[in-house]
PDB file of C-alpha atoms in Angstrom:
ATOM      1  CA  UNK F   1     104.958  42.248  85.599  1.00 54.00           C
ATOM      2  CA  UNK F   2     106.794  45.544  85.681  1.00 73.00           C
ATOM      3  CA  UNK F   3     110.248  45.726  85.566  1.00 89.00           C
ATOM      4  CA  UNK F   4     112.089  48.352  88.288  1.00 91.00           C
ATOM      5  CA  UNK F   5     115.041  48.625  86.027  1.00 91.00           C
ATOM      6  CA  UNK F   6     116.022  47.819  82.249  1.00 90.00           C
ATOM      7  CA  UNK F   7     116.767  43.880  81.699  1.00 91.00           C
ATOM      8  CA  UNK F   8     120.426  45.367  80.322  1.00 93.00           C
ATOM      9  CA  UNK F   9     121.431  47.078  83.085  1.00 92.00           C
ATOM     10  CA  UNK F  10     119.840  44.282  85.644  1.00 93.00           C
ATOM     11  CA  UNK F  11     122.366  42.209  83.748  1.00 94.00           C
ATOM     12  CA  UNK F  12     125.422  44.088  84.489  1.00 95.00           C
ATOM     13  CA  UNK F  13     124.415  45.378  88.082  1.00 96.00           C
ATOM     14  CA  UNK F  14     126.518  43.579  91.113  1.00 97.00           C
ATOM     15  CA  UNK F  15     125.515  43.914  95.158  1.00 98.00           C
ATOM     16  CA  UNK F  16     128.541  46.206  96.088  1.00 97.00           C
ATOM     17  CA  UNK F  17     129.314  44.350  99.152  1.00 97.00           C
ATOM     18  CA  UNK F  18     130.015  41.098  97.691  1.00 97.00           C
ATOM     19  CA  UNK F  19     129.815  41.289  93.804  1.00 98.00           C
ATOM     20  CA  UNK F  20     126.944  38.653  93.343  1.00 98.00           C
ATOM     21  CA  UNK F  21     124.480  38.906  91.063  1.00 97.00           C
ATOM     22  CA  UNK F  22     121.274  40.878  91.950  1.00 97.00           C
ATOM     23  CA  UNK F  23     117.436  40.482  91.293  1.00 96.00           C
ATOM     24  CA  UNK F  24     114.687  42.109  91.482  1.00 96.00           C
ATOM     25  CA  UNK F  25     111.862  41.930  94.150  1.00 95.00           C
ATOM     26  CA  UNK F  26     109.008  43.929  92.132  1.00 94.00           C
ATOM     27  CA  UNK F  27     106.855  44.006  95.075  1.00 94.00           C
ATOM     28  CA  UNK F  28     109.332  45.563  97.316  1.00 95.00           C
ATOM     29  CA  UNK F  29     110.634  47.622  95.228  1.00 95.00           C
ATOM     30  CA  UNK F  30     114.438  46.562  95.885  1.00 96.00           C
ATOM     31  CA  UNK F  31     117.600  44.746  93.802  1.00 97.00           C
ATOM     32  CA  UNK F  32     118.497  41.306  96.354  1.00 97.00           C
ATOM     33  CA  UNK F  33     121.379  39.784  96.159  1.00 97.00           C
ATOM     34  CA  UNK F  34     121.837  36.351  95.265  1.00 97.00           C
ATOM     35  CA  UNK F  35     124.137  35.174  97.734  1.00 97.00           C
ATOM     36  CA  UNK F  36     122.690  33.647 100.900  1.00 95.00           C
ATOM     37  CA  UNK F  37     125.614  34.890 102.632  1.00 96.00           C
ATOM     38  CA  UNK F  38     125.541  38.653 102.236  1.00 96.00           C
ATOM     39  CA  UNK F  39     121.419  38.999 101.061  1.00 93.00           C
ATOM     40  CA  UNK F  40     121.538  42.520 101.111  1.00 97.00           C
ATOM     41  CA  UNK F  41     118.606  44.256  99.473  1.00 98.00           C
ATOM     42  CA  UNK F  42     118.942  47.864  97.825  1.00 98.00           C
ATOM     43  CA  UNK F  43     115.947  50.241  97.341  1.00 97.00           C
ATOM     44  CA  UNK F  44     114.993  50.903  93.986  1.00 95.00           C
ATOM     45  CA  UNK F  45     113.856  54.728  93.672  1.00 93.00           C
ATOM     46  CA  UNK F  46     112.449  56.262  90.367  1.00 89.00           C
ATOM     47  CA  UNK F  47     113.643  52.940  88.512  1.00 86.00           C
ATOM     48  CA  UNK F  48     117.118  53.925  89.899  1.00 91.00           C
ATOM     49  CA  UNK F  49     118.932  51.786  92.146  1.00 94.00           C
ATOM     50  CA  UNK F  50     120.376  52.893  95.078  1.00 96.00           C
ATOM     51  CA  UNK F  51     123.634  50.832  95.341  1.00 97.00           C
ATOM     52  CA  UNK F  52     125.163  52.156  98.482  1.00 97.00           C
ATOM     53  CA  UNK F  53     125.566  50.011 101.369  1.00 96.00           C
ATOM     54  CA  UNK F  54     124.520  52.104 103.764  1.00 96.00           C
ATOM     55  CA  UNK F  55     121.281  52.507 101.837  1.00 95.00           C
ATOM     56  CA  UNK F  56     120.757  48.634 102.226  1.00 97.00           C
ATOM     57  CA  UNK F  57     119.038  46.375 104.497  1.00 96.00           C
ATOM     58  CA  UNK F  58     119.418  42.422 105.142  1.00 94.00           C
ATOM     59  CA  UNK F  59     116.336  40.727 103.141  1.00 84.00           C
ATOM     60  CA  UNK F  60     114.082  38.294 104.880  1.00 69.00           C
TER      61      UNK F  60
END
């Protein structure tokens, strides 16, 4: 399995609505955050995340 971005900088990354942790959904190519409340999910382009909100959608 491919990663979208490096492990170190997964580690450090927060959703920018909420500040929970994210992870990664390989197959859709986006960074989800972990909290059930806000569940944002941020596109992933070139291996660079897109961390705006606007850029966002809710996940499924």
């Amino acid at each position: 399995m491919s990663n979208l971005v490096e492990p170190s900088l997964l580690e450090i990354l927060a959703c920018p609505k909420c500040h929970a942790p994210l992870r990664e959904d390989v197959e859709a190519s986006e960074l989800v955050c972990t909290d059930p409340a806000c569940g944002l999910a941020y596109p992933v382009r070139d291996h660079i995340p897109v961390l705006l909100i606007d850029e966002a959608r809710k996940a499924n």
